[in-house]
Amino acid sequence: MSDTLNVVVLVGSLRKESYTRRLAQALIKLAPATLKMEIVPIGELPLYNQDLESDAPPPPWRAFRDRVRPADGALFATPEYNRALPAVLKNAIDVGSRPYGKSVWSGKPAAIVSNSPGMIGGFGANHQLRQSLVFLDMPILQQPEAYIGGSDKLFDERGEFVNPTTRDLCTRLVTTFEAWIRATRKPK
Ligand code: FNR
């Protein structure tokens, strides 16, 4: 039970000062030593176009698929754009899901954290994302749900959580996710 699990982290914002990325980095720091989490860049992936699906797809698609495929789990950290998930994150999900029958997501345990400076914490994006992950046959962590509001005020100047309750929720999310991956992952 002590083997290290590798988790890819997808961040649904390209903004330099993104709150979502900061939150993802905080989750990475809180993760148990046996959960190695790494952000996989998605900003340079060409927009999904089925016409480009061939024996030689765009190199960034290939590199992304090769990076995600062997991972034991995937954590999706997303802001909310117009009550939905941002296009850049949906694009990465679409790229990983093809070619048909070769999805890198299939069977891979997943967790979602959404956030927003507003009160609702990206609830709409969280559940829209969940809908796609169900279709992609990813066992998704049910609890704790993580809709983090006030994302612009989460950290102090040292980068520590201001609110211990939020820190506890984030710790619970990563520790439960590790147990979830061990319980649901398919044998390699
Ligand atoms: C937003 N924002 C936003 N916030 C929210 O709670 N619900 C929403 O539906 C939207 N819609 C929305 C659309 C677009 C196009 C933008 C640019 C922004 C605000 C959003 O939560 C805020 O900009 C966050 O700071 C974005 O996350 P990052 O970039 O800080 O990670």
mmCIF file of C-alpha atoms and ligand atoms in Angstrom:
data_model
loop_
_atom_site.group_PDB
_atom_site.id
_atom_site.type_symbol
_atom_site.label_atom_id
_atom_site.label_comp_id
_atom_site.label_asym_id
_atom_site.label_seq_id
_atom_site.Cartn_x
_atom_site.Cartn_y
_atom_site.Cartn_z
ATOM 1 C CA MET A 1 0.000 0.000 0.000
ATOM 2 C CA SER A 2 2.956 2.343 0.191
ATOM 3 C CA ASP A 3 3.747 2.553 -3.526
ATOM 4 C CA THR A 4 3.744 6.078 -4.844
ATOM 5 C CA LEU A 5 0.817 7.111 -7.002
ATOM 6 C CA ASN A 6 1.246 9.561 -9.851
ATOM 7 C CA VAL A 7 -1.484 12.101 -10.395
ATOM 8 C CA VAL A 8 -1.743 14.536 -13.256
ATOM 9 C CA VAL A 9 -3.221 17.907 -12.321
ATOM 10 C CA LEU A 10 -5.074 19.908 -14.967
ATOM 11 C CA VAL A 11 -5.591 23.593 -14.278
ATOM 12 C CA GLY A 12 -8.393 25.304 -16.181
ATOM 13 C CA SER A 13 -6.870 28.775 -16.252
ATOM 14 C CA LEU A 14 -3.985 30.148 -18.287
ATOM 15 C CA ARG A 15 -3.813 33.408 -16.331
ATOM 16 C CA LYS A 16 -0.378 34.193 -14.893
ATOM 17 C CA GLU A 17 -1.779 35.065 -11.469
ATOM 18 C CA SER A 18 -4.466 32.377 -11.588
ATOM 19 C CA TYR A 19 -6.151 31.617 -8.262
ATOM 20 C CA THR A 20 -6.933 28.159 -9.580
ATOM 21 C CA ARG A 21 -3.261 27.395 -10.159
ATOM 22 C CA ARG A 22 -2.395 28.704 -6.705
ATOM 23 C CA LEU A 23 -5.029 26.431 -5.223
ATOM 24 C CA ALA A 24 -3.734 23.469 -7.241
ATOM 25 C CA GLN A 25 -0.199 24.193 -6.006
ATOM 26 C CA ALA A 26 -1.459 24.297 -2.414
ATOM 27 C CA LEU A 27 -3.175 20.927 -2.896
ATOM 28 C CA ILE A 28 0.062 19.497 -4.275
ATOM 29 C CA LYS A 29 1.858 20.682 -1.131
ATOM 30 C CA LEU A 30 -0.785 19.138 1.139
ATOM 31 C CA ALA A 31 -0.701 15.762 -0.609
ATOM 32 C CA PRO A 32 0.665 12.767 1.283
ATOM 33 C CA ALA A 33 4.225 11.756 0.316
ATOM 34 C CA THR A 34 2.798 8.717 -1.467
ATOM 35 C CA LEU A 35 0.774 10.909 -3.830
ATOM 36 C CA LYS A 36 2.974 12.602 -6.408
ATOM 37 C CA MET A 37 0.958 15.320 -8.097
ATOM 38 C CA GLU A 38 2.176 17.330 -11.065
ATOM 39 C CA ILE A 39 0.551 20.047 -13.141
ATOM 40 C CA VAL A 40 0.421 19.147 -16.837
ATOM 41 C CA PRO A 41 0.316 22.236 -19.072
ATOM 42 C CA ILE A 42 -2.687 22.424 -21.409
ATOM 43 C CA GLY A 43 -2.398 25.933 -22.860
ATOM 44 C CA GLU A 44 -0.445 24.959 -25.971
ATOM 45 C CA LEU A 45 -2.738 22.154 -27.092
ATOM 46 C CA PRO A 46 -4.173 22.973 -30.531
ATOM 47 C CA LEU A 47 -7.961 23.165 -30.493
ATOM 48 C CA TYR A 48 -9.433 19.768 -31.051
ATOM 49 C CA ASN A 49 -10.192 19.136 -34.715
ATOM 50 C CA GLN A 50 -11.100 15.648 -35.790
ATOM 51 C CA ASP A 51 -9.561 16.284 -39.212
ATOM 52 C CA LEU A 52 -6.129 16.300 -37.545
ATOM 53 C CA GLU A 53 -6.649 12.848 -36.045
ATOM 54 C CA SER A 54 -4.345 10.574 -38.052
ATOM 55 C CA ASP A 55 -1.221 8.452 -37.597
ATOM 56 C CA ALA A 56 0.565 11.764 -37.090
ATOM 57 C CA PRO A 57 -1.601 13.961 -34.870
ATOM 58 C CA PRO A 58 -0.274 17.347 -33.706
ATOM 59 C CA PRO A 59 2.836 16.688 -31.555
ATOM 60 C CA PRO A 60 1.417 18.556 -28.507
ATOM 61 C CA TRP A 61 -1.633 16.233 -28.556
ATOM 62 C CA ARG A 62 0.616 13.197 -28.682
ATOM 63 C CA ALA A 63 2.841 14.484 -25.857
ATOM 64 C CA PHE A 64 -0.205 15.270 -23.715
ATOM 65 C CA ARG A 65 -1.754 11.851 -24.262
ATOM 66 C CA ASP A 66 1.563 10.118 -23.510
ATOM 67 C CA ARG A 67 1.927 12.160 -20.317
ATOM 68 C CA VAL A 68 -1.589 11.485 -19.017
ATOM 69 C CA ARG A 69 -2.006 7.835 -20.070
ATOM 70 C CA PRO A 70 0.263 6.191 -17.444
ATOM 71 C CA ALA A 71 -0.947 8.355 -14.530
ATOM 72 C CA ASP A 72 -2.778 6.644 -11.670
ATOM 73 C CA GLY A 73 -5.261 9.485 -11.286
ATOM 74 C CA ALA A 74 -6.258 12.941 -12.481
ATOM 75 C CA LEU A 75 -7.173 16.009 -10.464
ATOM 76 C CA PHE A 76 -9.109 18.724 -12.277
ATOM 77 C CA ALA A 77 -8.838 22.211 -10.803
ATOM 78 C CA THR A 78 -11.186 24.609 -12.503
ATOM 79 C CA PRO A 79 -12.493 28.129 -12.349
ATOM 80 C CA GLU A 80 -15.950 28.872 -13.709
ATOM 81 C CA TYR A 81 -16.559 30.745 -16.928
ATOM 82 C CA ASN A 82 -20.173 31.720 -17.519
ATOM 83 C CA ARG A 83 -21.430 28.971 -15.207
ATOM 84 C CA ALA A 84 -19.448 26.387 -17.171
ATOM 85 C CA LEU A 85 -15.940 25.003 -17.422
ATOM 86 C CA PRO A 86 -13.377 27.042 -19.365
ATOM 87 C CA ALA A 87 -12.786 26.063 -22.994
ATOM 88 C CA VAL A 88 -9.088 25.376 -22.399
ATOM 89 C CA LEU A 89 -9.913 22.613 -19.938
ATOM 90 C CA LYS A 90 -12.663 21.139 -22.096
ATOM 91 C CA ASN A 91 -10.232 21.138 -25.021
ATOM 92 C CA ALA A 92 -7.671 19.143 -23.005
ATOM 93 C CA ILE A 93 -10.367 16.663 -22.028
ATOM 94 C CA ASP A 94 -11.439 16.295 -25.666
ATOM 95 C CA VAL A 95 -7.846 15.847 -26.859
ATOM 96 C CA GLY A 96 -7.260 13.128 -24.258
ATOM 97 C CA SER A 97 -10.489 11.345 -25.142
ATOM 98 C CA ARG A 98 -9.548 10.504 -28.727
ATOM 99 C CA PRO A 99 -8.868 8.680 -31.005
ATOM 100 C CA TYR A 100 -12.031 6.705 -30.401
ATOM 101 C CA GLY A 101 -11.371 3.673 -28.226
ATOM 102 C CA LYS A 102 -8.012 5.002 -27.044
ATOM 103 C CA SER A 103 -9.086 7.570 -24.466
ATOM 104 C CA VAL A 104 -6.420 8.275 -21.872
ATOM 105 C CA TRP A 105 -9.166 8.972 -19.325
ATOM 106 C CA SER A 106 -10.958 5.653 -19.382
ATOM 107 C CA GLY A 107 -11.051 4.057 -15.920
ATOM 108 C CA LYS A 108 -8.722 6.633 -14.398
ATOM 109 C CA PRO A 109 -9.830 7.804 -10.933
ATOM 110 C CA ALA A 110 -10.541 11.538 -10.812
ATOM 111 C CA ALA A 111 -11.221 14.345 -8.394
ATOM 112 C CA ILE A 112 -12.541 17.839 -9.027
ATOM 113 C CA VAL A 113 -11.948 21.101 -7.231
ATOM 114 C CA SER A 114 -13.636 24.258 -8.450
ATOM 115 C CA ASN A 115 -13.091 27.775 -7.211
ATOM 116 C CA SER A 116 -14.183 31.342 -7.699
ATOM 117 C CA PRO A 117 -13.715 34.731 -6.053
ATOM 118 C CA GLY A 118 -17.517 34.620 -5.722
ATOM 119 C CA MET A 119 -19.581 32.757 -3.160
ATOM 120 C CA ILE A 120 -20.731 29.801 -5.254
ATOM 121 C CA GLY A 121 -17.201 28.441 -5.706
ATOM 122 C CA GLY A 122 -17.605 27.373 -9.319
ATOM 123 C CA PHE A 123 -20.434 24.933 -8.609
ATOM 124 C CA GLY A 124 -21.679 25.124 -12.225
ATOM 125 C CA ALA A 125 -18.259 24.369 -13.704
ATOM 126 C CA ASN A 126 -17.692 21.575 -11.210
ATOM 127 C CA HIS A 127 -20.848 19.727 -12.177
ATOM 128 C CA GLN A 128 -20.546 20.339 -15.885
ATOM 129 C CA LEU A 129 -17.067 18.850 -15.693
ATOM 130 C CA ARG A 130 -18.428 15.931 -13.671
ATOM 131 C CA GLN A 131 -20.883 15.212 -16.492
ATOM 132 C CA SER A 132 -18.048 14.768 -18.994
ATOM 133 C CA LEU A 133 -16.005 12.617 -16.624
ATOM 134 C CA VAL A 134 -18.966 10.290 -16.090
ATOM 135 C CA PHE A 135 -19.210 9.824 -19.847
ATOM 136 C CA LEU A 136 -15.443 9.185 -19.978
ATOM 137 C CA ASP A 137 -15.830 6.353 -17.466
ATOM 138 C CA MET A 138 -13.712 7.964 -14.776
ATOM 139 C CA PRO A 139 -14.554 6.956 -11.217
ATOM 140 C CA ILE A 140 -14.980 10.388 -9.614
ATOM 141 C CA LEU A 141 -14.416 11.076 -5.941
ATOM 142 C CA GLN A 142 -17.818 11.890 -4.444
ATOM 143 C CA GLN A 143 -16.858 13.357 -1.077
ATOM 144 C CA PRO A 144 -15.589 15.735 -0.028
ATOM 145 C CA GLU A 145 -17.065 18.004 -2.683
ATOM 146 C CA ALA A 146 -14.864 21.043 -3.173
ATOM 147 C CA TYR A 147 -16.430 24.321 -4.266
ATOM 148 C CA ILE A 148 -14.001 26.915 -2.963
ATOM 149 C CA GLY A 149 -15.392 30.450 -2.747
ATOM 150 C CA GLY A 150 -13.384 33.605 -2.051
ATOM 151 C CA SER A 151 -10.471 32.297 -4.127
ATOM 152 C CA ASP A 152 -8.903 35.767 -4.260
ATOM 153 C CA LYS A 153 -8.476 35.745 -0.483
ATOM 154 C CA LEU A 154 -7.412 32.169 0.223
ATOM 155 C CA PHE A 155 -3.743 32.756 1.032
ATOM 156 C CA ASP A 156 -1.714 35.155 3.147
ATOM 157 C CA GLU A 157 1.501 36.832 1.990
ATOM 158 C CA ARG A 158 3.493 33.677 2.901
ATOM 159 C CA GLY A 159 1.225 31.576 0.721
ATOM 160 C CA GLU A 160 -0.458 29.868 3.698
ATOM 161 C CA PHE A 161 -4.205 29.283 3.897
ATOM 162 C CA VAL A 162 -5.925 32.134 5.739
ATOM 163 C CA ASN A 163 -8.838 29.935 6.774
ATOM 164 C CA PRO A 164 -7.997 26.653 8.563
ATOM 165 C CA THR A 165 -11.368 25.204 7.555
ATOM 166 C CA THR A 166 -10.457 25.563 3.880
ATOM 167 C CA ARG A 167 -7.026 24.073 4.579
ATOM 168 C CA ASP A 168 -8.677 21.104 6.310
ATOM 169 C CA LEU A 169 -11.056 20.582 3.404
ATOM 170 C CA CYS A 170 -8.137 20.615 0.959
ATOM 171 C CA THR A 171 -6.162 18.174 3.101
ATOM 172 C CA ARG A 172 -9.167 15.885 3.286
ATOM 173 C CA LEU A 173 -9.603 16.115 -0.473
ATOM 174 C CA VAL A 174 -6.071 14.914 -1.263
ATOM 175 C CA THR A 175 -5.919 12.228 1.423
ATOM 176 C CA THR A 176 -9.337 10.837 0.474
ATOM 177 C CA PHE A 177 -8.353 10.993 -3.169
ATOM 178 C CA GLU A 178 -5.323 8.811 -2.513
ATOM 179 C CA ALA A 179 -7.490 6.166 -0.845
ATOM 180 C CA TRP A 180 -9.999 6.502 -3.692
ATOM 181 C CA ILE A 181 -7.331 5.885 -6.329
ATOM 182 C CA ARG A 182 -6.069 2.805 -4.511
ATOM 183 C CA ALA A 183 -9.616 1.462 -4.211
ATOM 184 C CA THR A 184 -10.763 2.120 -7.779
ATOM 185 C CA ARG A 185 -7.790 2.050 -10.134
ATOM 186 C CA LYS A 186 -7.613 -0.697 -12.703
ATOM 187 C CA PRO A 187 -4.631 -3.057 -12.471
ATOM 188 C CA LYS A 188 -1.902 -2.030 -14.955
HETATM 189 C C1 FNR B 1 -15.568 34.712 -15.093
HETATM 190 N N1 FNR B 1 -15.752 34.634 -13.720
HETATM 191 C C2 FNR B 1 -16.819 33.903 -13.214
HETATM 192 N N2 FNR B 1 -16.910 33.600 -11.884
HETATM 193 C C3 FNR B 1 -17.918 32.832 -11.406
HETATM 194 O O1 FNR B 1 -17.991 32.557 -10.208
HETATM 195 N N3 FNR B 1 -18.878 32.355 -12.265
HETATM 196 C C4 FNR B 1 -18.874 32.617 -13.593
HETATM 197 O O2 FNR B 1 -19.739 32.141 -14.309
HETATM 198 C C5 FNR B 1 -17.822 33.418 -14.109
HETATM 199 N N4 FNR B 1 -17.752 33.711 -15.446
HETATM 200 C C6 FNR B 1 -16.592 34.260 -15.960
HETATM 201 C C7 FNR B 1 -16.415 34.317 -17.350
HETATM 202 C C8 FNR B 1 -15.227 34.784 -17.862
HETATM 203 C C9 FNR B 1 -15.022 34.783 -19.347
HETATM 204 C C10 FNR B 1 -14.200 35.237 -16.992
HETATM 205 C C11 FNR B 1 -12.886 35.737 -17.567
HETATM 206 C C12 FNR B 1 -14.377 35.205 -15.650
HETATM 207 C C13 FNR B 1 -14.768 35.199 -12.805
HETATM 208 C C14 FNR B 1 -13.689 34.184 -12.495
HETATM 209 O O3 FNR B 1 -14.119 33.365 -11.430
HETATM 210 C C15 FNR B 1 -12.371 34.903 -12.104
HETATM 211 O O4 FNR B 1 -11.923 35.665 -13.201
HETATM 212 C C16 FNR B 1 -11.304 33.940 -11.638
HETATM 213 O O5 FNR B 1 -10.236 34.694 -11.135
HETATM 214 C C17 FNR B 1 -10.839 33.028 -12.757
HETATM 215 O O6 FNR B 1 -9.979 32.029 -12.247
HETATM 216 P P1 FNR B 1 -8.388 32.199 -12.236
HETATM 217 O O7 FNR B 1 -7.950 32.687 -13.598
HETATM 218 O O8 FNR B 1 -8.052 33.204 -11.171
HETATM 219 O O9 FNR B 1 -7.872 30.847 -11.923
#
